[in-house]
């Protein structure tokens, strides 16, 4: 019953303000609403308490989140950006792919690359043969069919040894 009365008062405020010129009625309505906020009836107390708790909890959480630093407890891995990829994968080294922007991604780190993909996925033409043609050092390439040796022999003459089994 009280909620319906309060809703009627709030809904009628703009009309009352227009009729009375705003001053006296607005002051009386503000005093009435302040009285409800200070001494609300039981029906209004619970929602006000819940709203105040949520507002206070949210403000405390936002303050804590703004002041806290990210934890490194579980590592610092994150997805990289295009700028990170350009910085880490450009320059000299083995070709590991082509970026969306068109530049060749190269890896010159201490780890050995391993290319694994299903048949006909482009391992040979995308990674193996370009590296055999451009790298000027010794390479161990397991090539049972001899396709990579045939593709790179002229360019790597003297640096490429073919060993085929006659099974």
Short mmCIF file of N, CA and C in Angstrom, two decimals:
data_model
loop_
_atom_site.label_atom_id
_atom_site.label_comp_id
_atom_site.label_asym_id
_atom_site.label_seq_id
_atom_site.Cartn_x
_atom_site.Cartn_y
_atom_site.Cartn_z
N UNK A 1 0.83 -1.18 0.00
CA UNK A 1 0.00 0.00 0.00
C UNK A 1 0.88 1.26 0.00
N UNK A 2 1.91 1.25 0.85
CA UNK A 2 2.80 2.41 0.92
C UNK A 2 3.55 2.60 -0.38
N UNK A 3 3.97 1.48 -1.01
CA UNK A 3 4.71 1.58 -2.27
C UNK A 3 3.85 2.22 -3.35
N UNK A 4 2.57 1.90 -3.38
CA UNK A 4 1.67 2.50 -4.37
C UNK A 4 1.51 3.99 -4.12
N UNK A 5 1.41 4.39 -2.85
CA UNK A 5 1.30 5.82 -2.53
C UNK A 5 2.56 6.57 -2.92
N UNK A 6 3.72 5.97 -2.61
CA UNK A 6 4.99 6.61 -2.95
C UNK A 6 5.12 6.75 -4.47
N UNK A 7 4.72 5.71 -5.21
CA UNK A 7 4.79 5.76 -6.67
C UNK A 7 3.87 6.85 -7.22
N UNK A 8 2.69 7.02 -6.62
CA UNK A 8 1.76 8.05 -7.07
C UNK A 8 2.32 9.43 -6.82
N UNK A 9 2.97 9.61 -5.66
CA UNK A 9 3.57 10.92 -5.35
C UNK A 9 4.68 11.23 -6.32
N UNK A 10 5.56 10.26 -6.55
CA UNK A 10 6.69 10.49 -7.45
C UNK A 10 6.20 10.73 -8.87
N UNK A 11 5.18 9.98 -9.31
CA UNK A 11 4.65 10.16 -10.67
C UNK A 11 3.99 11.52 -10.84
N UNK A 12 3.40 12.06 -9.79
CA UNK A 12 2.71 13.34 -9.88
C UNK A 12 3.61 14.55 -9.67
N UNK A 13 4.87 14.36 -9.32
CA UNK A 13 5.78 15.49 -9.05
C UNK A 13 5.91 16.46 -10.21
N UNK A 14 6.16 16.01 -11.43
CA UNK A 14 6.33 16.99 -12.51
C UNK A 14 5.09 17.87 -12.71
N UNK A 15 3.88 17.29 -12.60
CA UNK A 15 2.66 18.07 -12.78
C UNK A 15 2.48 19.09 -11.66
N UNK A 16 2.75 18.66 -10.42
CA UNK A 16 2.64 19.58 -9.28
C UNK A 16 3.64 20.72 -9.39
N UNK A 17 4.84 20.41 -9.81
CA UNK A 17 5.86 21.44 -9.94
C UNK A 17 5.46 22.47 -11.00
N UNK A 18 4.86 21.99 -12.08
CA UNK A 18 4.44 22.91 -13.14
C UNK A 18 3.30 23.83 -12.66
N UNK A 19 2.33 23.29 -11.90
CA UNK A 19 1.19 24.07 -11.42
C UNK A 19 1.60 25.10 -10.37
N UNK A 20 2.47 24.72 -9.45
CA UNK A 20 2.82 25.60 -8.34
C UNK A 20 4.02 26.49 -8.64
N UNK A 21 4.59 26.38 -9.77
CA UNK A 21 5.74 27.22 -10.09
C UNK A 21 7.05 26.62 -9.58
N UNK A 22 7.01 25.51 -8.96
CA UNK A 22 8.22 24.79 -8.61
C UNK A 22 8.77 25.00 -7.23
N UNK A 23 8.78 26.20 -6.68
CA UNK A 23 9.49 26.50 -5.46
C UNK A 23 9.00 25.80 -4.20
N UNK A 24 7.76 26.12 -3.77
CA UNK A 24 7.23 25.61 -2.50
C UNK A 24 6.98 24.12 -2.56
N UNK A 25 6.39 23.66 -3.66
CA UNK A 25 6.05 22.24 -3.78
C UNK A 25 7.33 21.40 -3.84
N UNK A 26 8.31 21.88 -4.57
CA UNK A 26 9.56 21.13 -4.67
C UNK A 26 10.22 21.00 -3.30
N UNK A 27 10.20 22.08 -2.52
CA UNK A 27 10.78 22.01 -1.17
C UNK A 27 10.02 21.05 -0.29
N UNK A 28 8.68 21.08 -0.33
CA UNK A 28 7.88 20.17 0.48
C UNK A 28 8.09 18.72 0.08
N UNK A 29 8.18 18.46 -1.24
CA UNK A 29 8.40 17.09 -1.71
C UNK A 29 9.78 16.59 -1.28
N UNK A 30 10.76 17.46 -1.35
CA UNK A 30 12.11 17.06 -0.95
C UNK A 30 12.15 16.73 0.53
N UNK A 31 11.47 17.55 1.37
CA UNK A 31 11.43 17.26 2.81
C UNK A 31 10.71 15.94 3.06
N UNK A 32 9.63 15.68 2.34
CA UNK A 32 8.90 14.43 2.51
C UNK A 32 9.72 13.22 2.11
N UNK A 33 10.42 13.34 1.00
CA UNK A 33 11.26 12.22 0.56
C UNK A 33 12.45 12.02 1.49
N UNK A 34 13.00 13.10 2.05
CA UNK A 34 14.10 12.96 3.02
C UNK A 34 13.60 12.24 4.28
N UNK A 35 12.35 12.56 4.69
CA UNK A 35 11.78 11.87 5.84
C UNK A 35 11.64 10.39 5.58
N UNK A 36 11.28 10.03 4.36
CA UNK A 36 11.19 8.61 4.01
C UNK A 36 12.56 7.94 4.03
N UNK A 37 13.59 8.67 3.59
CA UNK A 37 14.94 8.10 3.58
C UNK A 37 15.48 7.92 4.99
N UNK A 38 15.18 8.86 5.91
CA UNK A 38 15.69 8.76 7.28
C UNK A 38 14.92 7.72 8.08
N UNK A 39 13.60 7.70 7.98
CA UNK A 39 12.77 6.75 8.73
C UNK A 39 11.84 6.00 7.78
N UNK A 40 12.39 5.11 6.95
CA UNK A 40 11.54 4.43 5.99
C UNK A 40 10.68 3.36 6.67
N UNK A 41 9.48 3.09 6.11
CA UNK A 41 8.68 1.98 6.63
C UNK A 41 9.34 0.64 6.29
N UNK A 42 8.90 -0.44 6.93
CA UNK A 42 9.52 -1.76 6.76
C UNK A 42 9.56 -2.24 5.33
N UNK A 43 8.54 -1.89 4.55
CA UNK A 43 8.48 -2.35 3.17
C UNK A 43 9.61 -1.74 2.33
N UNK A 44 10.05 -0.54 2.66
CA UNK A 44 11.08 0.15 1.90
C UNK A 44 12.46 -0.10 2.49
N UNK A 45 12.55 -0.45 3.76
CA UNK A 45 13.84 -0.61 4.42
C UNK A 45 14.70 -1.68 3.77
N UNK A 46 14.14 -2.83 3.49
CA UNK A 46 14.94 -3.94 2.95
C UNK A 46 15.53 -3.60 1.58
N UNK A 47 14.75 -3.12 0.61
CA UNK A 47 15.37 -2.77 -0.67
C UNK A 47 16.42 -1.67 -0.54
N UNK A 48 16.16 -0.67 0.34
CA UNK A 48 17.17 0.39 0.54
C UNK A 48 18.45 -0.18 1.14
N UNK A 49 18.31 -1.10 2.08
CA UNK A 49 19.48 -1.73 2.70
C UNK A 49 20.27 -2.53 1.67
N UNK A 50 19.57 -3.27 0.84
CA UNK A 50 20.23 -4.06 -0.21
C UNK A 50 20.93 -3.14 -1.21
N UNK A 51 20.26 -2.06 -1.64
CA UNK A 51 20.85 -1.13 -2.60
C UNK A 51 22.08 -0.45 -2.01
N UNK A 52 22.00 -0.03 -0.74
CA UNK A 52 23.14 0.61 -0.10
C UNK A 52 24.31 -0.36 0.05
N UNK A 53 24.01 -1.61 0.38
CA UNK A 53 25.07 -2.62 0.52
C UNK A 53 25.76 -2.86 -0.82
N UNK A 54 24.97 -2.98 -1.88
CA UNK A 54 25.56 -3.19 -3.21
C UNK A 54 26.39 -1.99 -3.65
N UNK A 55 25.90 -0.79 -3.39
CA UNK A 55 26.64 0.42 -3.77
C UNK A 55 27.95 0.51 -2.99
N UNK A 56 27.90 0.26 -1.69
CA UNK A 56 29.12 0.31 -0.88
C UNK A 56 30.11 -0.77 -1.26
N UNK A 57 29.61 -1.99 -1.50
CA UNK A 57 30.48 -3.08 -1.91
C UNK A 57 31.13 -2.81 -3.26
N UNK A 58 30.35 -2.27 -4.19
CA UNK A 58 30.90 -1.95 -5.52
C UNK A 58 31.96 -0.87 -5.42
N UNK A 59 31.71 0.16 -4.62
CA UNK A 59 32.71 1.23 -4.46
C UNK A 59 33.99 0.68 -3.84
N UNK A 60 33.86 -0.19 -2.83
CA UNK A 60 35.04 -0.78 -2.21
C UNK A 60 35.82 -1.66 -3.17
N UNK A 61 35.10 -2.45 -3.97
CA UNK A 61 35.77 -3.32 -4.94
C UNK A 61 36.51 -2.50 -5.99
N UNK A 62 35.87 -1.46 -6.50
CA UNK A 62 36.51 -0.63 -7.53
C UNK A 62 37.76 0.06 -6.98
N UNK A 63 37.70 0.51 -5.73
CA UNK A 63 38.88 1.14 -5.13
C UNK A 63 40.00 0.13 -4.95
N UNK A 64 39.65 -1.08 -4.49
CA UNK A 64 40.67 -2.12 -4.31
C UNK A 64 41.27 -2.51 -5.65
N UNK A 65 40.44 -2.65 -6.69
CA UNK A 65 40.93 -3.05 -8.00
C UNK A 65 41.85 -1.99 -8.60
N UNK A 66 41.55 -0.71 -8.34
CA UNK A 66 42.38 0.37 -8.88
C UNK A 66 43.74 0.41 -8.19
N UNK A 67 43.79 0.05 -6.91
CA UNK A 67 45.05 0.14 -6.16
C UNK A 67 45.89 -1.12 -6.24
N UNK A 68 45.30 -2.26 -6.61
CA UNK A 68 46.06 -3.51 -6.59
C UNK A 68 46.81 -3.70 -7.90
N UNK A 69 47.91 -4.42 -7.83
CA UNK A 69 48.71 -4.75 -9.01
C UNK A 69 48.40 -6.18 -9.40
N UNK A 70 48.54 -6.52 -10.68
CA UNK A 70 48.27 -7.90 -11.09
C UNK A 70 49.28 -8.86 -10.46
N UNK A 71 48.79 -10.01 -10.07
CA UNK A 71 49.63 -11.02 -9.43
C UNK A 71 50.41 -11.80 -10.48
N UNK A 72 51.63 -12.14 -10.18
CA UNK A 72 52.45 -12.99 -11.04
C UNK A 72 52.52 -14.41 -10.48
N UNK A 73 51.61 -14.74 -9.57
CA UNK A 73 51.62 -16.03 -8.91
C UNK A 73 51.49 -17.18 -9.90
N UNK A 74 50.65 -17.02 -10.90
CA UNK A 74 50.41 -18.09 -11.87
C UNK A 74 51.09 -17.81 -13.21
N UNK A 75 52.10 -16.98 -13.23
CA UNK A 75 52.81 -16.69 -14.47
C UNK A 75 52.38 -15.37 -15.07
N UNK A 76 53.02 -14.99 -16.15
CA UNK A 76 52.73 -13.71 -16.77
C UNK A 76 52.41 -13.87 -18.26
N UNK A 77 51.97 -15.05 -18.66
CA UNK A 77 51.65 -15.27 -20.07
C UNK A 77 50.45 -14.43 -20.49
N UNK A 78 50.50 -13.95 -21.72
CA UNK A 78 49.40 -13.16 -22.26
C UNK A 78 49.46 -13.23 -23.78
N UNK A 79 48.36 -12.93 -24.43
CA UNK A 79 48.35 -12.88 -25.89
C UNK A 79 49.12 -11.64 -26.33
N UNK A 80 49.88 -11.79 -27.40
CA UNK A 80 50.67 -10.68 -27.91
C UNK A 80 49.89 -9.86 -28.92
N UNK A 81 50.42 -8.70 -29.21
CA UNK A 81 49.83 -7.83 -30.21
C UNK A 81 50.64 -7.90 -31.50
N UNK A 82 50.18 -7.24 -32.53
CA UNK A 82 50.93 -7.18 -33.79
C UNK A 82 52.30 -6.54 -33.56
N UNK A 83 52.34 -5.53 -32.71
CA UNK A 83 53.60 -4.85 -32.42
C UNK A 83 54.58 -5.80 -31.73
N UNK A 84 54.09 -6.62 -30.79
CA UNK A 84 54.94 -7.61 -30.12
C UNK A 84 55.49 -8.62 -31.12
N UNK A 85 54.65 -9.09 -32.01
CA UNK A 85 55.08 -10.06 -33.02
C UNK A 85 56.14 -9.45 -33.93
N UNK A 86 55.93 -8.22 -34.34
CA UNK A 86 56.89 -7.56 -35.22
C UNK A 86 58.25 -7.40 -34.53
N UNK A 87 58.22 -7.05 -33.24
CA UNK A 87 59.46 -6.86 -32.48
C UNK A 87 60.20 -8.18 -32.27
N UNK A 88 59.48 -9.25 -31.96
CA UNK A 88 60.11 -10.53 -31.61
C UNK A 88 60.44 -11.40 -32.82
N UNK A 89 59.69 -11.28 -33.90
CA UNK A 89 59.80 -12.24 -35.00
C UNK A 89 60.29 -11.63 -36.31
N UNK A 90 60.85 -10.44 -36.27
CA UNK A 90 61.40 -9.89 -37.51
C UNK A 90 62.92 -9.94 -37.42
N UNK A 91 63.56 -9.75 -38.54
CA UNK A 91 65.02 -9.78 -38.55
C UNK A 91 65.52 -11.05 -39.21
N UNK A 92 66.56 -11.63 -38.64
CA UNK A 92 67.18 -12.84 -39.18
C UNK A 92 66.67 -14.06 -38.46
N UNK A 93 66.86 -15.22 -39.06
CA UNK A 93 66.48 -16.48 -38.44
C UNK A 93 65.68 -17.34 -39.39
N UNK A 94 65.12 -18.40 -38.84
CA UNK A 94 64.34 -19.33 -39.64
C UNK A 94 62.94 -18.79 -39.89
N UNK A 95 62.45 -18.99 -41.10
CA UNK A 95 61.10 -18.55 -41.45
C UNK A 95 60.10 -19.48 -40.78
N UNK A 96 59.19 -18.92 -40.02
CA UNK A 96 58.17 -19.75 -39.37
C UNK A 96 56.76 -19.43 -39.86
N UNK A 97 56.62 -18.43 -40.71
CA UNK A 97 55.31 -18.10 -41.25
C UNK A 97 55.27 -16.71 -41.83
N UNK A 98 54.08 -16.32 -42.25
CA UNK A 98 53.87 -14.98 -42.81
C UNK A 98 52.74 -14.32 -42.03
N UNK A 99 52.98 -13.10 -41.59
CA UNK A 99 51.98 -12.35 -40.83
C UNK A 99 50.86 -11.88 -41.75
N UNK A 100 49.74 -11.49 -41.15
CA UNK A 100 48.62 -10.99 -41.95
C UNK A 100 49.00 -9.75 -42.75
N UNK A 101 49.94 -8.97 -42.22
CA UNK A 101 50.37 -7.76 -42.90
C UNK A 101 51.31 -8.07 -44.08
N UNK A 102 51.77 -9.32 -44.20
CA UNK A 102 52.59 -9.70 -45.34
C UNK A 102 54.07 -9.91 -45.04
N UNK A 103 54.57 -9.49 -43.90
CA UNK A 103 56.00 -9.65 -43.60
C UNK A 103 56.27 -11.06 -43.11
N UNK A 104 57.50 -11.54 -43.37
CA UNK A 104 57.89 -12.88 -42.96
C UNK A 104 58.22 -12.91 -41.47
N UNK A 105 57.64 -13.87 -40.76
CA UNK A 105 57.97 -14.04 -39.35
C UNK A 105 59.16 -14.98 -39.28
N UNK A 106 60.19 -14.56 -38.56
CA UNK A 106 61.42 -15.35 -38.45
C UNK A 106 61.76 -15.56 -36.98
N UNK A 107 62.30 -16.74 -36.70
CA UNK A 107 62.67 -17.08 -35.33
C UNK A 107 64.17 -17.30 -35.27
N UNK A 108 64.85 -16.57 -34.39
CA UNK A 108 66.30 -16.70 -34.23
C UNK A 108 66.67 -17.09 -32.81
N UNK A 109 65.74 -17.68 -32.09
CA UNK A 109 65.98 -18.05 -30.70
C UNK A 109 66.80 -19.32 -30.55
N UNK A 110 67.06 -19.70 -29.31
CA UNK A 110 67.91 -20.86 -29.05
C UNK A 110 67.20 -22.21 -29.20
N UNK A 111 65.89 -22.23 -29.23
CA UNK A 111 65.15 -23.50 -29.31
C UNK A 111 65.10 -24.01 -30.75
N UNK A 112 64.93 -25.31 -30.90
CA UNK A 112 64.82 -25.91 -32.23
C UNK A 112 63.36 -25.94 -32.66
N UNK A 113 63.06 -25.43 -33.85
CA UNK A 113 61.67 -25.47 -34.30
C UNK A 113 61.27 -26.87 -34.76
N UNK A 114 60.02 -27.21 -34.54
CA UNK A 114 59.46 -28.49 -34.97
C UNK A 114 58.16 -28.18 -35.69
N UNK A 115 58.05 -28.65 -36.94
CA UNK A 115 56.86 -28.39 -37.73
C UNK A 115 56.02 -29.65 -37.80
N UNK A 116 54.81 -29.57 -37.24
CA UNK A 116 53.90 -30.72 -37.25
C UNK A 116 52.56 -30.25 -37.80
N UNK A 117 52.07 -30.95 -38.80
CA UNK A 117 50.76 -30.63 -39.38
C UNK A 117 50.31 -31.85 -40.19
N UNK A 118 49.02 -31.93 -40.50
CA UNK A 118 48.54 -33.06 -41.30
C UNK A 118 49.09 -33.02 -42.73
N UNK A 119 48.88 -34.09 -43.43
CA UNK A 119 49.31 -34.20 -44.82
C UNK A 119 48.68 -33.09 -45.66
N UNK A 120 49.44 -32.56 -46.60
CA UNK A 120 49.00 -31.53 -47.54
C UNK A 120 48.61 -30.22 -46.86
N UNK A 121 49.19 -29.92 -45.68
CA UNK A 121 48.87 -28.68 -44.97
C UNK A 121 49.80 -27.54 -45.35
N UNK A 122 50.84 -27.81 -46.13
CA UNK A 122 51.75 -26.76 -46.57
C UNK A 122 53.02 -26.64 -45.76
N UNK A 123 53.40 -27.69 -45.06
CA UNK A 123 54.65 -27.65 -44.28
C UNK A 123 55.85 -27.45 -45.18
N UNK A 124 55.90 -28.17 -46.28
CA UNK A 124 57.05 -28.10 -47.17
C UNK A 124 57.18 -26.76 -47.85
N UNK A 125 56.13 -26.31 -48.51
CA UNK A 125 56.22 -25.06 -49.27
C UNK A 125 56.15 -23.83 -48.36
N UNK A 126 55.60 -23.98 -47.15
CA UNK A 126 55.45 -22.82 -46.27
C UNK A 126 56.61 -22.62 -45.31
N UNK A 127 57.28 -23.70 -44.90
CA UNK A 127 58.32 -23.55 -43.89
C UNK A 127 59.62 -24.24 -44.27
N UNK A 128 59.55 -25.48 -44.72
CA UNK A 128 60.78 -26.26 -44.91
C UNK A 128 61.59 -25.79 -46.11
N UNK A 129 60.97 -25.75 -47.28
CA UNK A 129 61.72 -25.35 -48.49
C UNK A 129 62.19 -23.90 -48.42
N UNK A 130 61.39 -22.92 -47.98
CA UNK A 130 61.93 -21.55 -47.86
C UNK A 130 63.14 -21.47 -46.93
N UNK A 131 63.13 -22.24 -45.85
CA UNK A 131 64.29 -22.22 -44.94
C UNK A 131 65.50 -22.91 -45.56
N UNK A 132 65.28 -24.00 -46.28
CA UNK A 132 66.40 -24.66 -46.95
C UNK A 132 67.03 -23.75 -47.99
N UNK A 133 66.23 -22.90 -48.62
CA UNK A 133 66.75 -22.01 -49.66
C UNK A 133 67.42 -20.75 -49.10
N UNK A 134 67.05 -20.31 -47.92
CA UNK A 134 67.57 -19.04 -47.43
C UNK A 134 68.61 -19.16 -46.31
N UNK A 135 68.60 -20.23 -45.55
CA UNK A 135 69.52 -20.35 -44.41
C UNK A 135 70.89 -20.78 -44.92
N UNK A 136 71.94 -20.13 -44.44
CA UNK A 136 73.29 -20.45 -44.90
C UNK A 136 74.09 -21.21 -43.85
N UNK A 137 73.46 -22.20 -43.28
CA UNK A 137 74.15 -23.06 -42.30
C UNK A 137 73.67 -24.49 -42.52
N UNK A 138 74.30 -25.41 -41.83
CA UNK A 138 73.94 -26.82 -41.97
C UNK A 138 72.54 -27.06 -41.40
N UNK A 139 71.80 -27.92 -42.10
CA UNK A 139 70.43 -28.22 -41.71
C UNK A 139 70.23 -29.72 -41.73
N UNK A 140 69.58 -30.25 -40.71
CA UNK A 140 69.19 -31.66 -40.69
C UNK A 140 67.70 -31.71 -40.99
N UNK A 141 67.38 -32.29 -42.13
CA UNK A 141 65.98 -32.37 -42.56
C UNK A 141 65.68 -33.82 -42.89
N UNK A 142 64.80 -34.43 -42.14
CA UNK A 142 64.40 -35.82 -42.40
C UNK A 142 63.40 -35.78 -43.55
N UNK A 143 63.81 -36.36 -44.66
CA UNK A 143 63.03 -36.25 -45.90
C UNK A 143 62.96 -37.61 -46.58
N UNK A 144 62.05 -38.48 -46.18
CA UNK A 144 62.00 -39.85 -46.72
C UNK A 144 61.78 -39.91 -48.24
N UNK A 145 61.02 -38.99 -48.81
CA UNK A 145 60.73 -39.03 -50.25
C UNK A 145 61.78 -38.29 -51.08
N UNK A 146 62.59 -37.45 -50.45
CA UNK A 146 63.62 -36.71 -51.17
C UNK A 146 63.11 -35.45 -51.86
N UNK A 147 61.89 -35.03 -51.58
CA UNK A 147 61.31 -33.84 -52.23
C UNK A 147 62.05 -32.57 -51.85
N UNK A 148 62.37 -32.43 -50.57
CA UNK A 148 63.03 -31.20 -50.10
C UNK A 148 64.46 -31.11 -50.63
N UNK A 149 65.15 -32.25 -50.74
CA UNK A 149 66.51 -32.26 -51.28
C UNK A 149 66.49 -31.83 -52.74
N UNK A 150 65.55 -32.37 -53.51
CA UNK A 150 65.47 -31.98 -54.93
C UNK A 150 65.17 -30.49 -55.09
N UNK A 151 64.35 -29.93 -54.22
CA UNK A 151 63.98 -28.53 -54.35
C UNK A 151 65.13 -27.60 -53.95
N UNK A 152 66.01 -28.04 -53.07
CA UNK A 152 67.03 -27.14 -52.53
C UNK A 152 68.44 -27.45 -53.00
N UNK A 153 68.65 -28.48 -53.80
CA UNK A 153 70.01 -28.90 -54.15
C UNK A 153 70.78 -27.82 -54.91
N UNK A 154 70.20 -27.21 -55.91
CA UNK A 154 70.94 -26.21 -56.68
C UNK A 154 71.37 -25.04 -55.83
N UNK A 155 70.46 -24.56 -55.01
CA UNK A 155 70.76 -23.39 -54.18
C UNK A 155 71.77 -23.71 -53.09
N UNK A 156 71.68 -24.89 -52.50
CA UNK A 156 72.53 -25.27 -51.38
C UNK A 156 73.66 -26.19 -51.83
N UNK A 157 74.08 -26.13 -53.04
CA UNK A 157 75.11 -27.04 -53.55
C UNK A 157 76.33 -27.01 -52.64
N UNK A 158 76.72 -28.16 -52.20
CA UNK A 158 77.89 -28.26 -51.32
C UNK A 158 77.50 -28.28 -49.86
N UNK A 159 76.34 -27.82 -49.50
CA UNK A 159 75.92 -27.79 -48.10
C UNK A 159 74.85 -28.84 -47.81
N UNK A 160 74.38 -29.52 -48.86
CA UNK A 160 73.27 -30.43 -48.69
C UNK A 160 73.71 -31.86 -49.02
N UNK A 161 73.48 -32.77 -48.13
CA UNK A 161 73.83 -34.18 -48.35
C UNK A 161 72.55 -34.98 -48.32
N UNK A 162 72.40 -35.84 -49.30
CA UNK A 162 71.22 -36.66 -49.39
C UNK A 162 71.55 -38.10 -49.01
N UNK A 163 70.76 -38.64 -48.15
CA UNK A 163 70.94 -40.04 -47.76
C UNK A 163 69.60 -40.71 -47.92
N UNK A 164 69.50 -41.60 -48.89
CA UNK A 164 68.24 -42.31 -49.10
C UNK A 164 68.46 -43.80 -48.89
N UNK A 165 67.49 -44.43 -48.33
CA UNK A 165 67.58 -45.87 -48.13
C UNK A 165 66.89 -46.56 -49.30
N UNK A 166 67.36 -47.72 -49.65
CA UNK A 166 66.79 -48.44 -50.78
C UNK A 166 65.93 -49.62 -50.28
N UNK A 167 65.00 -49.34 -49.45
CA UNK A 167 64.12 -50.39 -48.93
C UNK A 167 63.08 -50.76 -49.91
#
